[in-house]
Coordinates of C-alpha atoms and ligand atoms in Angstrom, one line a residue:
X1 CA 63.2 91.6 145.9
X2 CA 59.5 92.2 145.0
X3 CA 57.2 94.9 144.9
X4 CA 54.1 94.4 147.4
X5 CA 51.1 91.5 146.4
X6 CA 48.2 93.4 144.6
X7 CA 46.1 92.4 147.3
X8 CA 48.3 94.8 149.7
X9 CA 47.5 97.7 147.4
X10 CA 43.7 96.8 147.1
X11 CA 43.4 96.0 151.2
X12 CA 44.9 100.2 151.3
X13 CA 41.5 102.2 152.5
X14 CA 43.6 105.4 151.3
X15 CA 43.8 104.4 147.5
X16 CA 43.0 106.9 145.0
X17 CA 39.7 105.6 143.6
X18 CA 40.7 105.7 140.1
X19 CA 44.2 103.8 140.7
X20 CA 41.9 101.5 142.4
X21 CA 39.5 100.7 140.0
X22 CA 42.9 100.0 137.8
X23 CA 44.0 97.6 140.3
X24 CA 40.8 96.0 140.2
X25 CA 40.9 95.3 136.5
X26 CA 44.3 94.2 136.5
X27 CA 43.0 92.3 139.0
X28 CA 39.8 91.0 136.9
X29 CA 42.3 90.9 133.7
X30 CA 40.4 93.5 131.9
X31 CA 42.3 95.9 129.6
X32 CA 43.4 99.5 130.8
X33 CA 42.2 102.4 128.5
X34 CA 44.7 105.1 127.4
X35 CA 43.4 107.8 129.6
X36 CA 44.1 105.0 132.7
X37 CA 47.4 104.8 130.5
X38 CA 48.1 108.4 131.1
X39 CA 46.6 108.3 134.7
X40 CA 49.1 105.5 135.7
X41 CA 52.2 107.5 134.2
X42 CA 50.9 110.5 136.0
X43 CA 49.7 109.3 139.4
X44 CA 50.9 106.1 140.1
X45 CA 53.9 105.5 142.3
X46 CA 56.2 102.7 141.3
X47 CA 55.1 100.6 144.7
X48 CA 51.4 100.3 142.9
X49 CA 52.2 100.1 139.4
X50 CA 55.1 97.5 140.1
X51 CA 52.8 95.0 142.5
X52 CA 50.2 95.0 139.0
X53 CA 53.0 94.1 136.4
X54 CA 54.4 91.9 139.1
X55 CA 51.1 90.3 139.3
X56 CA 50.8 89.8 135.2
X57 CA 54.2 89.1 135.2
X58 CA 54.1 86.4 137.3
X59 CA 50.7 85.2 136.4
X60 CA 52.0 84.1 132.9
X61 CA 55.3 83.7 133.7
X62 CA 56.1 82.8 137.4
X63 CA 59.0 83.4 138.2
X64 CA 60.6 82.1 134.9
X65 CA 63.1 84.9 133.3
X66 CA 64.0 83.9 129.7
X67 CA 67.2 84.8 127.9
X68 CA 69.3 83.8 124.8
X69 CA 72.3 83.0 123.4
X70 CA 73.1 85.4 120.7
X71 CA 75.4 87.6 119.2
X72 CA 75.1 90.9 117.0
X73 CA 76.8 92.1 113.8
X74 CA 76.7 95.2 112.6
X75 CA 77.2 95.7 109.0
X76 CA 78.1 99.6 109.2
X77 CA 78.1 102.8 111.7
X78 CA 77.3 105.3 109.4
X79 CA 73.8 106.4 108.9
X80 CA 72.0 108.7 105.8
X81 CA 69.4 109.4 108.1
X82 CA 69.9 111.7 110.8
X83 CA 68.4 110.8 114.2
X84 CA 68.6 113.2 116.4
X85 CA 69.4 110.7 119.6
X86 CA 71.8 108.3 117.8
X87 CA 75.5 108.5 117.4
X88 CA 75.3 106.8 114.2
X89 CA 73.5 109.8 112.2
X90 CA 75.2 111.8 109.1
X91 CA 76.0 114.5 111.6
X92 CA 78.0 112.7 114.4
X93 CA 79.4 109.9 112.7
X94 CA 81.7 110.6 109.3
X95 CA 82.8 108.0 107.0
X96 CA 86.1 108.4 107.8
X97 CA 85.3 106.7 111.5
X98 CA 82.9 104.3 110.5
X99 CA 83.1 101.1 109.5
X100 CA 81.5 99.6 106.2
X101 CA 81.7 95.8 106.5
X102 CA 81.9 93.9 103.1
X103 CA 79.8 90.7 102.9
X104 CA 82.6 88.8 103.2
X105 CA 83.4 90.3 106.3
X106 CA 79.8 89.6 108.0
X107 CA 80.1 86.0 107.1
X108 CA 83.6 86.0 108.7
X109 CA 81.8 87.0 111.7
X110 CA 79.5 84.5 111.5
X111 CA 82.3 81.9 111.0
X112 CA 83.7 83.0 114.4
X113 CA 80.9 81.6 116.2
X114 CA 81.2 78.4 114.5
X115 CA 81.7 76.2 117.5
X116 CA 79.4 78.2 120.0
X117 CA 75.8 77.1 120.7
X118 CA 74.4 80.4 119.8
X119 CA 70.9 80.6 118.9
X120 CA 70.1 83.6 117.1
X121 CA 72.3 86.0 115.2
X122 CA 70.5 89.4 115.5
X123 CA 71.6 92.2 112.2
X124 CA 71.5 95.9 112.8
X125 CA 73.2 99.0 112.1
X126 CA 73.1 102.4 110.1
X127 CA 71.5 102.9 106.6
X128 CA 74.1 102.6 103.8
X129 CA 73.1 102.7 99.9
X130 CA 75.1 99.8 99.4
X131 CA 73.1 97.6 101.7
X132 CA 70.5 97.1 99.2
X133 CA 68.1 94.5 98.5
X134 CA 70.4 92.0 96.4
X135 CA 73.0 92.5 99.2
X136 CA 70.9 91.5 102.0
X137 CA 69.2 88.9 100.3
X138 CA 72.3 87.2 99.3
X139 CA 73.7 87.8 102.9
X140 CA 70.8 85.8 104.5
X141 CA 71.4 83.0 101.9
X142 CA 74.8 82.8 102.7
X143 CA 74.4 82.4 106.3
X144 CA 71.6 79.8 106.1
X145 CA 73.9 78.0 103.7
X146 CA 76.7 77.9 105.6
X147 CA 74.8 77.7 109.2
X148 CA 70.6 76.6 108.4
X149 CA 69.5 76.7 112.2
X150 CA 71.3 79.5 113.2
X151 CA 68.1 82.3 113.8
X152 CA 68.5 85.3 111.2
X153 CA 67.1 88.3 113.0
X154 CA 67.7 90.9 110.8
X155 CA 67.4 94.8 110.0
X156 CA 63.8 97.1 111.0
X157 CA 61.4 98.5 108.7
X158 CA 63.8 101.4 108.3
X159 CA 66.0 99.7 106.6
X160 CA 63.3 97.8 104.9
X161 CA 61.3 100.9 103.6
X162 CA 64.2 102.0 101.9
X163 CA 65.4 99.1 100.3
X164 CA 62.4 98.2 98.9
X165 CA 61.9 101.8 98.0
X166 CA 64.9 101.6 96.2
X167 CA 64.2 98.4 94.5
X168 CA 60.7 99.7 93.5
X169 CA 59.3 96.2 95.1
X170 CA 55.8 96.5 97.6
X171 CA 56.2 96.2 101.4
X172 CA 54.4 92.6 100.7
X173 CA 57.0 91.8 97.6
X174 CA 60.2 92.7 99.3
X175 CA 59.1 91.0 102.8
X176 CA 58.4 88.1 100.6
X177 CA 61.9 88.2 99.1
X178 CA 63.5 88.7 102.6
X179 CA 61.6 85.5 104.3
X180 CA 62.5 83.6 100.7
X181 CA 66.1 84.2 101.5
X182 CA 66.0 83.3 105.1
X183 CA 65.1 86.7 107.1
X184 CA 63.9 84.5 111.0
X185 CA 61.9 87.4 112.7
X186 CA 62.3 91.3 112.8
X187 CA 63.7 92.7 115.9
X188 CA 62.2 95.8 117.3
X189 CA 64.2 98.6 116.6
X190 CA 62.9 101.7 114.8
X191 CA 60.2 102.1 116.1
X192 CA 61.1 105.3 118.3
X193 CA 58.0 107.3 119.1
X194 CA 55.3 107.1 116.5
X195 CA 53.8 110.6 117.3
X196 CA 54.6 111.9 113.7
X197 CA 55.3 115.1 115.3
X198 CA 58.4 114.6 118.2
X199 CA 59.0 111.7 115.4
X200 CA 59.8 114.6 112.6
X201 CA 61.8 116.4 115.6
X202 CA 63.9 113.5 116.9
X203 CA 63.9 111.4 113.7
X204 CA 62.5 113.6 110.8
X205 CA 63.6 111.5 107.8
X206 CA 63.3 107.9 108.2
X207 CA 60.0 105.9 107.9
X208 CA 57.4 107.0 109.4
X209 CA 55.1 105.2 112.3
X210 CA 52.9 104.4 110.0
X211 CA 55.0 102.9 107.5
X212 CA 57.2 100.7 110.5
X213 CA 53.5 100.0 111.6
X214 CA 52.6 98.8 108.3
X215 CA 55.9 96.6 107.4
X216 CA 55.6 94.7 110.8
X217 CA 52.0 93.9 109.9
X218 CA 53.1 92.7 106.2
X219 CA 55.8 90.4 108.1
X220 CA 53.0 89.2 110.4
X221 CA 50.5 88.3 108.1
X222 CA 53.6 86.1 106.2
X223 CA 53.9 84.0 109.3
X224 CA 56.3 86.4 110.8
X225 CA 56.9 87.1 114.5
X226 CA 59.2 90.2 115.3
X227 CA 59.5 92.4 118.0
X228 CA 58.4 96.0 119.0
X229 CA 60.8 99.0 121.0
X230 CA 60.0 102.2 122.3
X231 CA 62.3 105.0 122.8
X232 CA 61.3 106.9 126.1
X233 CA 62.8 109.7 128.3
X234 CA 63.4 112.5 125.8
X235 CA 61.0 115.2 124.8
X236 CA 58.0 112.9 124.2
X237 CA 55.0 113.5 127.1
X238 CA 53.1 110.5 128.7
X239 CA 50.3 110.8 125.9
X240 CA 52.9 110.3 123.4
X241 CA 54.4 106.7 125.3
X242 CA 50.8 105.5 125.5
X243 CA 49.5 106.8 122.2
X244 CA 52.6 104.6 121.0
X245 CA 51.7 101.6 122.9
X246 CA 48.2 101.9 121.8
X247 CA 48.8 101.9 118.2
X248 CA 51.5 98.1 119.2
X249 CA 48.1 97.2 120.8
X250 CA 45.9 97.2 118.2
X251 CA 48.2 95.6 115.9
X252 CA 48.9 92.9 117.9
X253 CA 45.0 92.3 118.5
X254 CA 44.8 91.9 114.7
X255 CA 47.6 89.6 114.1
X256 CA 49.3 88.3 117.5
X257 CA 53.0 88.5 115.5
X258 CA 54.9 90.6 118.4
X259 CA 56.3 88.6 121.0
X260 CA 58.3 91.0 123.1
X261 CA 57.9 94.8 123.8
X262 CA 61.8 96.2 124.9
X263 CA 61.4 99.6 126.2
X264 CA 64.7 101.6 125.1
X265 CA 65.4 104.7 127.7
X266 CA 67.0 107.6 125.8
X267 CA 70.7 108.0 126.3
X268 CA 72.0 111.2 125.8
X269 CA 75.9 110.6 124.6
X270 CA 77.3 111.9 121.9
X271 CA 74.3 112.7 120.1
X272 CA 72.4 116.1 118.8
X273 CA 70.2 115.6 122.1
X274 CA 73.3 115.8 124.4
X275 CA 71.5 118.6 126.1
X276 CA 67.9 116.5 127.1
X277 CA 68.6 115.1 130.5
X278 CA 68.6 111.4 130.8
X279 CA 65.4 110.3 133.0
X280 CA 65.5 108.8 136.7
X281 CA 66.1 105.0 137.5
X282 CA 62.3 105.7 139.4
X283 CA 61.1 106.3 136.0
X284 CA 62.9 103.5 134.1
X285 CA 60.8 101.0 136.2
X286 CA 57.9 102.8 136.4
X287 CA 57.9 102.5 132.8
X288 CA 58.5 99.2 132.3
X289 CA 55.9 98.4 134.7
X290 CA 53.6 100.7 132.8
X291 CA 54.0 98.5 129.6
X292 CA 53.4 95.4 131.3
X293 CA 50.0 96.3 132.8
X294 CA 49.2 98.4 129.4
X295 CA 50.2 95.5 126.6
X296 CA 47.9 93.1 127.6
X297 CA 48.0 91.2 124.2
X298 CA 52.4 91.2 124.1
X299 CA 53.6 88.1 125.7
X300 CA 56.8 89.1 127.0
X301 CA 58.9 92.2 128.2
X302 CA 62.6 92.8 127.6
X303 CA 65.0 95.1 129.3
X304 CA 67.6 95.5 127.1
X305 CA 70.7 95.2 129.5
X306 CA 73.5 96.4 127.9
X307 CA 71.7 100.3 127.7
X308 CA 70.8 100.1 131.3
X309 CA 73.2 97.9 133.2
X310 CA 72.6 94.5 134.8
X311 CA 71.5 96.3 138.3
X312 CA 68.9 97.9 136.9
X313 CA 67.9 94.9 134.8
X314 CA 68.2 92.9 138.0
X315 CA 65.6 95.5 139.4
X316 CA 63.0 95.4 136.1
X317 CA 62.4 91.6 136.7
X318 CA 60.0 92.7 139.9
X319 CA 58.8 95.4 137.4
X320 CA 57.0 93.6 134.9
X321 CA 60.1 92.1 132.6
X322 CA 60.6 88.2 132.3
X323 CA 63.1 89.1 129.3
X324 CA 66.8 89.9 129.3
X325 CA 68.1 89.5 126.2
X326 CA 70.9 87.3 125.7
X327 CA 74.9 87.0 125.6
X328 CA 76.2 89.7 123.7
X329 CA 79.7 90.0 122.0
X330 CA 82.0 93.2 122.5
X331 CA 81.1 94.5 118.8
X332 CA 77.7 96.3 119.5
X333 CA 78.4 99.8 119.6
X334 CA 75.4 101.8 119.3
X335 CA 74.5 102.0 122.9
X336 CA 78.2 102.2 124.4
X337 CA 78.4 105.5 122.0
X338 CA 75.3 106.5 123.1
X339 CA 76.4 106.5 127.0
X340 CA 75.2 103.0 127.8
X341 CA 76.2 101.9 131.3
X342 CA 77.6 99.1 129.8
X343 CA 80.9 99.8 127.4
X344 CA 81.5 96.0 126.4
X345 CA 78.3 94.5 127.0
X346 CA 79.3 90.8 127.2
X347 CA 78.1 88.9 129.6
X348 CA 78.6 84.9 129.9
X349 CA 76.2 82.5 130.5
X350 CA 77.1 81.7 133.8
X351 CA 77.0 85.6 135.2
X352 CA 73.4 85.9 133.0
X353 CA 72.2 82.9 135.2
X354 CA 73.9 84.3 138.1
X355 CA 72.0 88.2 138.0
X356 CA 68.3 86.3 137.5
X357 CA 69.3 83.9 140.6
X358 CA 70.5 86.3 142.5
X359 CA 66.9 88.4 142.4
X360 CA 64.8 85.0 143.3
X361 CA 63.9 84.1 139.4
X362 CA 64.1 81.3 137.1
X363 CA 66.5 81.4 134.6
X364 CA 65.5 80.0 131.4
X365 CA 67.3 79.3 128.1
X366 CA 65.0 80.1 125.0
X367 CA 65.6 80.2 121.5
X368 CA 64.1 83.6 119.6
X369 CA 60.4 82.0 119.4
X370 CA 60.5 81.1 123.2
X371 CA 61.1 77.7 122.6
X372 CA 62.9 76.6 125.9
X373 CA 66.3 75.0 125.3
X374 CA 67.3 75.1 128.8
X375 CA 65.9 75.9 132.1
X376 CA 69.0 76.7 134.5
X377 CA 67.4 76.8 137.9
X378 CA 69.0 73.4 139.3
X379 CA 72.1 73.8 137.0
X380 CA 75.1 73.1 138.9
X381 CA 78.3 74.9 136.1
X382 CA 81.6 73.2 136.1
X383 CA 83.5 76.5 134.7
X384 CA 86.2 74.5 133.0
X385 CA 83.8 72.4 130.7
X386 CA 80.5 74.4 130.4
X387 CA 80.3 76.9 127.3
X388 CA 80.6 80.5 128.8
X389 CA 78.8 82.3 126.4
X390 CA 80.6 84.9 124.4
X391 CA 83.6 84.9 122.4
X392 CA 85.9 88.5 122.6
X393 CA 85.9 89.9 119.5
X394 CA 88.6 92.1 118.0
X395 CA 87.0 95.8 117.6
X396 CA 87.0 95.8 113.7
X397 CA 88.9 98.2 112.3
X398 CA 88.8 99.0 108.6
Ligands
V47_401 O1 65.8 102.0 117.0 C1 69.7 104.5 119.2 C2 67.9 102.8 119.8 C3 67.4 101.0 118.6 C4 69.9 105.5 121.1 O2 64.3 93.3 119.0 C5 69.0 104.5 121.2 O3 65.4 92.0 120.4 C6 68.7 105.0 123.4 O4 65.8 98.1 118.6 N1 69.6 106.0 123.4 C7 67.9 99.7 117.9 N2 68.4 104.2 122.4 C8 68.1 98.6 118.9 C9 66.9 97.7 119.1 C10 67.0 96.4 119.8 C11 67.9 96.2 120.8 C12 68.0 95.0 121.4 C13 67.1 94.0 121.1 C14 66.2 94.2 120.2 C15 65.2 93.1 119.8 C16 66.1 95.4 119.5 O5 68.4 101.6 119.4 C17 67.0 102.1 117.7 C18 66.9 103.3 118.7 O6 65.6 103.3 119.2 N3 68.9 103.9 120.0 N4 70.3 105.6 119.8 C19 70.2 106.3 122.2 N5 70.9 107.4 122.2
SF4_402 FE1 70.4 105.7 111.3 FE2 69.0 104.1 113.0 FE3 70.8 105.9 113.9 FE4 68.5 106.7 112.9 S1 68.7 105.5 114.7 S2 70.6 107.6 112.4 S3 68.2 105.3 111.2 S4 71.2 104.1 112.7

């Protein structure tokens, strides 16, 4: 399934002018401005603005579709801060449902994975006290002692501005400290919407833009790659999506660290935003696509499957995605309490390759840095020998 060839759209006599002179600077590769931004989430039917991400999509990328073999720990699901959209915050989630993992317990969940060819082992959760900046810089030491290529993705500038705040240590000292002990790459989370003003509504008392802004470019200029989200389909407006993406833009053109951009679309369980209507699977591509044709300087896009379901991530990869995250364990919870469409996101290799086949892309293995390990297109699986990707985890229960 693919969305029609730019050339269709420019060879349409009817096309408003200004979507065609956006068509035609896709078409040059010339960067869109943030009032085209706004245009394109206002005007432009997903037909158009899927054939241009198609067309970047597939002029850096073919028909390649990367993923990874990972799995995800989360040291705790209670939260100081209190989000309005997350079902980890103070107000939803008490300590006496949560979980509070000791370090022990983490590196017992690392041990599981002992004999799988995972990659990457990606950290996130809720803000605890505890989780300070001796704890996680012992934690990464631990795992790179007892496992030194496994990939340490760990924590977002949220967690990082409070540590360190905490610790009384710069952004530039702390991030030091972190890559010292082992910290990989920063995944992407966090980020939210940087408008400080739906920020203070939806997610008044964490970091702000600025200061997640500021702690990826620290981890940049360190050698650092990490990633970038965006959480869309709540009460932001189109000016508030691209005034984000702007702001990722020109940090990327001053130090090329992101790799990915993962669009996150707002899911409205069990949170304080119960109320806000979850937006349209029209407006889920459209928005990827968007991101595509407006992040000229990100290499890659990611839908995060497990929040939208592997039909609709089957869909994104004629949308502008070439990303689908990886193999995920049964143990991430954020997004199945949040009304994810997927309540055990696990998925094994073979069914990953499967879903990209079964759209007309390439499957490729990568490692976090997009390193190939393995490109699956020709790959006949023998079920009984081949490694299938996940390991079922008992839900922990403290
Ligand atoms: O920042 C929380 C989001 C994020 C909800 O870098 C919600 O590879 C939707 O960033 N509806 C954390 N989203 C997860 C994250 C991530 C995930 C996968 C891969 C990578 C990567 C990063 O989850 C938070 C927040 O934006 N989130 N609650 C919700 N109700
Ligand atoms: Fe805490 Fe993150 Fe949830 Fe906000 S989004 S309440 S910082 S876990």
């Amino acid at each position: 399934m693919k969305p029609p060839s730019l050339q269709t759209i420019l060879n349409d006599q009817t096309l408003d002018p200004t979507l065609r002179r956006i068509a035609e600077k896709v078409q040059a590769g010339e960067r869109v401005t943030p009032e085209e931004g706004v245009y394109l989430y206002e005007h432009g039917p997903l037909g158009y603005v899927g054939a241009l991400a198609n067309f970047i999509r597939e002029q850096r990328h073919g028909d390649v579709t990367y993923f990874n073999r990972n799995f995800h720990i989360e040291p705790t699901n209670v939260c100081i801060y209190d989000c309005k959209f997350c079902s980890y915050s103070r107000r939803i989630k008490k300590r006496e449902d949560g979980w509070e993992l000791t370090m022990d317990e983490i590196l017992e969940q690392v041990r599981r994975y002992d004999d799988q060819p995972v990659t990457e082992v990606h950290i996130v959760g809720g803000v605890l006290p505890q989780y300070d900046l001796d704890f996680y810089t012992e934690l990464f030491r631990r795992i790179k002692a007892h496992r030194p290529e496994l990939h340490i993705k760990a924590l977002t500038p949220v967690e990082y501005h409070y540590i360190f705040k905490k610790a009384k240590v710069s952004y530039e000292e702390g991030m030091k400290l972190m890559k010292e002990a082992g910290l990989d790459s920063m995944p992407g989370g966090g980020a939210e919407i940087f408008d400080p003003e739906i920020r203070a509504r939806i997610s008044g008392d964490k970091c702000t833009g600025e200061q997640w802004l500021q702690i990826h470019e620290v981890w940049h200029q360190l050698g650092g790659r990490s990633n970038a989200t965006m959480l869309y389909g709540h009460i932001e407006e189109y000016r508030h999506r691209i005034g984000h993406m702007e702001q990722l833009r020109q940090l990327q053109d001053r130090t090329g660290g992101f790799q990915t951009f993962i669009p996150l679309k707002f899911r409205n369980k069990d949170n304080q935003m119960s109320h806000v209507p979850e937006v349209s699977v029209i407006e889920d591509l459209r928005n990827y696509a968007i991101s595509r044709i407006y992040l000229d300087n990100f290499p890659h896009v990611k839908a995060y499957w497990p929040m939208i379901g592997r039909h609709i991530a089957q869909l994104s990869l004629a949308f502008g995605v070439d990303d689908i995250d990886g193999t995920i364990d049964d143990t991430t919870k954020i997004y199945s309490m949040a009304g994810s469409e997927e309540q055990h996101p696990a998925m094994t290799t073979e069914e990953l390759v499967n879903l990209i086949r079964r759209v007309g892309r390439r499957p490729v293995e990568r490692d976090t840095l997009y390193n190939v390990i393995k490109d699956y297109t020709d790959h006949v699986f023998d079920s009984d020998k081949e490694f299938r990707g996940y390991v079922s985890l008992p839900v922990v229960d403290n």
